[in-house]
Coordinates of C-alpha atoms and ligand atoms in Angstrom, one line a residue:
X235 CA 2.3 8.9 -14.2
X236 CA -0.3 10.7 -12.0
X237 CA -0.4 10.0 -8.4
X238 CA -3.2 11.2 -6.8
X239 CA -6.2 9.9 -4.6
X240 CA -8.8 8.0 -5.7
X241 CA -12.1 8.7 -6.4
X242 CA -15.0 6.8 -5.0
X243 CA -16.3 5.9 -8.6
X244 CA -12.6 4.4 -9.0
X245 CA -13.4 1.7 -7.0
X246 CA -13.9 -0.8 -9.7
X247 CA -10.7 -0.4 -11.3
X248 CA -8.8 -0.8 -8.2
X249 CA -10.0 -3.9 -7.4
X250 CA -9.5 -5.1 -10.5
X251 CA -5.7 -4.0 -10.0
X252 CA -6.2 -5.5 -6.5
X253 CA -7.8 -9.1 -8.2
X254 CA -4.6 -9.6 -10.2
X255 CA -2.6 -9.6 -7.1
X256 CA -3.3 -12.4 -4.8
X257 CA -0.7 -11.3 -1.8
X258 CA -2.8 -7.6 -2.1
X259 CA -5.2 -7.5 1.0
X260 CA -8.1 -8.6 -0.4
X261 CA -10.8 -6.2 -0.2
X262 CA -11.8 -6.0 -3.0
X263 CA -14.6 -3.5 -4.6
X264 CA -17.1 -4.0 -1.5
X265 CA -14.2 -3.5 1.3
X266 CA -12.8 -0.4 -1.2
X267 CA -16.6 1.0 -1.3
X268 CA -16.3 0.9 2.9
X269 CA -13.2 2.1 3.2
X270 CA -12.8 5.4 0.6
X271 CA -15.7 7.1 2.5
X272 CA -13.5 6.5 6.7
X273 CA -12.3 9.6 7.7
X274 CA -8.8 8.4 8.5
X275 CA -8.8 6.4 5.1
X276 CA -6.5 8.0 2.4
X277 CA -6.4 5.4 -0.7
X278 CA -3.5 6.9 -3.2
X279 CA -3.6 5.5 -7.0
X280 CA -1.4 6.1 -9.8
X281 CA -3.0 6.6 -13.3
X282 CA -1.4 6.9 -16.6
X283 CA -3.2 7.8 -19.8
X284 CA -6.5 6.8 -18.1
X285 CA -5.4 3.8 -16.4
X286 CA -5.6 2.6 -12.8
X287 CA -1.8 1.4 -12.3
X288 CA -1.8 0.3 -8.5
X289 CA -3.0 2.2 -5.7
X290 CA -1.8 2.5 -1.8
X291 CA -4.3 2.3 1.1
X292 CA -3.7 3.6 4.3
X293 CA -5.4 5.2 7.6
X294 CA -3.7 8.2 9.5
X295 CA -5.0 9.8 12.8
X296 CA -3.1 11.4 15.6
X297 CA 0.5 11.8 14.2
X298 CA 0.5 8.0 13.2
X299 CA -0.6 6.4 9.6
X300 CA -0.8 2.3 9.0
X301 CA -0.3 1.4 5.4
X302 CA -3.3 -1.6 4.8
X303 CA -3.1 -2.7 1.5
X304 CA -0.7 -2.1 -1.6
X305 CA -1.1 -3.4 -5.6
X306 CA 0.1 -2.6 -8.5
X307 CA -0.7 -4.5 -11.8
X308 CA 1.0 -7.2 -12.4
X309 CA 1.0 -6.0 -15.6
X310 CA 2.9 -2.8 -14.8
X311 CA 5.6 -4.3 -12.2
X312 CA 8.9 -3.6 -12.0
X313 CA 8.7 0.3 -13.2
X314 CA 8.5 2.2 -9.8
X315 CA 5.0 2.3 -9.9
X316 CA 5.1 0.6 -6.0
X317 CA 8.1 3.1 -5.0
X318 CA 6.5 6.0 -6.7
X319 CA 3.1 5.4 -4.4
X320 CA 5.1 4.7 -1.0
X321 CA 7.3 7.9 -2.1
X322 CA 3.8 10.1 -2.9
X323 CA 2.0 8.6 0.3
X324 CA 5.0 9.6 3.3
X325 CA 5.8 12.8 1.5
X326 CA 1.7 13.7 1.6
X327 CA 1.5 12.4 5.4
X328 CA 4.9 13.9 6.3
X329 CA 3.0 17.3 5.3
X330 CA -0.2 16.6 7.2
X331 CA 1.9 16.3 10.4
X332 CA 2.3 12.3 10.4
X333 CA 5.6 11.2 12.3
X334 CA 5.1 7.4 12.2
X335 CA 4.1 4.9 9.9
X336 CA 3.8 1.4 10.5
X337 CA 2.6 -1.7 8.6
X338 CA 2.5 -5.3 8.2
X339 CA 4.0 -7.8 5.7
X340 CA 4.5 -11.2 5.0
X341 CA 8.0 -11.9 5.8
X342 CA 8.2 -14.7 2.8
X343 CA 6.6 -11.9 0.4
X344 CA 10.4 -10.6 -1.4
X345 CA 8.9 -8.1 -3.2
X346 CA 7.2 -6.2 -0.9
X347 CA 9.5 -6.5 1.5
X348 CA 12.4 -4.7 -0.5
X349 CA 9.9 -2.3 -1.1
X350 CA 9.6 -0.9 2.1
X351 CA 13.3 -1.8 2.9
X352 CA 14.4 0.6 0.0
X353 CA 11.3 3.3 1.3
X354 CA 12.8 3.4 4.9
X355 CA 11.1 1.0 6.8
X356 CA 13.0 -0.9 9.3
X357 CA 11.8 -4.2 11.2
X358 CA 10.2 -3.5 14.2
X359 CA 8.8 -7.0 15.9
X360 CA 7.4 -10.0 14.0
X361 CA 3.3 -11.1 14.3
X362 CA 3.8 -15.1 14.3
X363 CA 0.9 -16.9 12.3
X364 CA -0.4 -13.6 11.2
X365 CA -1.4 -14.6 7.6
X366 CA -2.0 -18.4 8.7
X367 CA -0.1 -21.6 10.0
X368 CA 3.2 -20.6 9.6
X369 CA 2.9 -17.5 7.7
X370 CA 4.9 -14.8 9.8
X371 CA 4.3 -10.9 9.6
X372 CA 6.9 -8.6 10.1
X373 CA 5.5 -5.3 11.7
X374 CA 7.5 -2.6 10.0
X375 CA 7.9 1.3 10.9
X376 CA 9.1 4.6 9.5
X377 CA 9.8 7.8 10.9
X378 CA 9.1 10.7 8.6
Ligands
COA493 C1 5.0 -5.1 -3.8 C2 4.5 -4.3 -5.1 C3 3.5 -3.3 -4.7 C4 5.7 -3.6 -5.7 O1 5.3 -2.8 -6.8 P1 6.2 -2.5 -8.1 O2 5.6 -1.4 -8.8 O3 6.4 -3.7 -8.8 O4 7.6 -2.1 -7.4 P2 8.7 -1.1 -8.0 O5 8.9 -1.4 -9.4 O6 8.3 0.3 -7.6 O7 10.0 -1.5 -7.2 C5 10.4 -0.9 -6.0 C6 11.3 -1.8 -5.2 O8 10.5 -2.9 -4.8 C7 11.4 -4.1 -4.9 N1 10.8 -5.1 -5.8 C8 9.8 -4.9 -6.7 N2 9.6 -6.0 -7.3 C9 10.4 -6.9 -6.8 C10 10.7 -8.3 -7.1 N3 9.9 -9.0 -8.0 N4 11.6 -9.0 -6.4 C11 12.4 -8.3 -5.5 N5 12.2 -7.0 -5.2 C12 11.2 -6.3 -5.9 C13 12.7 -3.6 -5.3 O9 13.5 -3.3 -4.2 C14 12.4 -2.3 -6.1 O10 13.5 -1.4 -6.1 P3 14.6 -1.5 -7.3 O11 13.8 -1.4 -8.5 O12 15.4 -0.3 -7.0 O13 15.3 -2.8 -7.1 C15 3.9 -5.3 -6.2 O14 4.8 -6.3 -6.4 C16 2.6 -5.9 -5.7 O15 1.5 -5.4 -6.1 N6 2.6 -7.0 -5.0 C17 1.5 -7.8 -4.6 C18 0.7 -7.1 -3.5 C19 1.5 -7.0 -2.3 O16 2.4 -7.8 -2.0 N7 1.2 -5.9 -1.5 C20 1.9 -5.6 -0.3 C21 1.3 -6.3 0.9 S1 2.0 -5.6 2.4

């Protein structure tokens, strides 16, 4: 597996990745197209044999990063493709000078929620309502 980031002409295959995962942000290839070119945007992907197996977005700027959206085809699940990303992405920020990363998930999501639990993160507040009635965020931080 290659981890790497994406190109701007990738942008099709990671929202096709992204499409297959409904709790993924849901930016598809228009938001991806917007958000490649920002010059705090850093959007990681892992390829295999020519593939697109998930990818990591994330924006970094003044010491600090925010990780917005995660996916990795269903497809592919389950075989560190997720961990190998988050692993890739703090290691590459740590070395750019980034002391803090923060992000939001849904607190009934399991699997992204172990995720970052097993990557470091710790819980730092919760964001009632954040993803709709009832739907609670936990805000989540790591020190690198
Ligand atoms: C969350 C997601 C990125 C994980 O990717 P993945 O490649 O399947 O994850 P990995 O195989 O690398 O697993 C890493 C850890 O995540 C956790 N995990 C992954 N899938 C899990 C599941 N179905 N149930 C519980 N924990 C799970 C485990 O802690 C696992 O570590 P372990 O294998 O040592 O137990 C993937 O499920 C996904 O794309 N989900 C939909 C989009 C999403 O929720 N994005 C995050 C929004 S904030």
């Amino acid at each position: 597996m290659i981890l790497r980031l994406a190109l701007p002409q990738e942008t099709a295959a990671l929202a096709e990745v992204e499409a297959g995962q409904p709790r993924a942000a849901g930016w598809g290839k228009q938001g991806l197209d917007a958000e490649i070119p920002q010059p705090c945007s850093r959007v990681f992907c892992a390829e295999e044999n020519g593939q697109i197996l998930g990818f990591l977005a994330l924006r970094a700027a003044g010491g600090t990063a925010e990780i917005l959206n995660v996916a990795v085809d269903a497809r592919h699940c389950g075989r560190g493709v997720g961990r190998s990303l988050l692993r890739h992405a703090l290691l590459e920020l740590g070395r750019e000078g980034v002391l803090h990363v923060t992000l939001e998930v849904a607190q009934d999501n399991v699997p992204a929620c172990a995720l970052y639990a097993k990557g470091g993160f710790v819980r730092l507040g919760t964001r009632k309502n954040f993803y709709g009635p009832g739907r609670h965020a936990w805000v989540l931080g790591a020190d690198l």
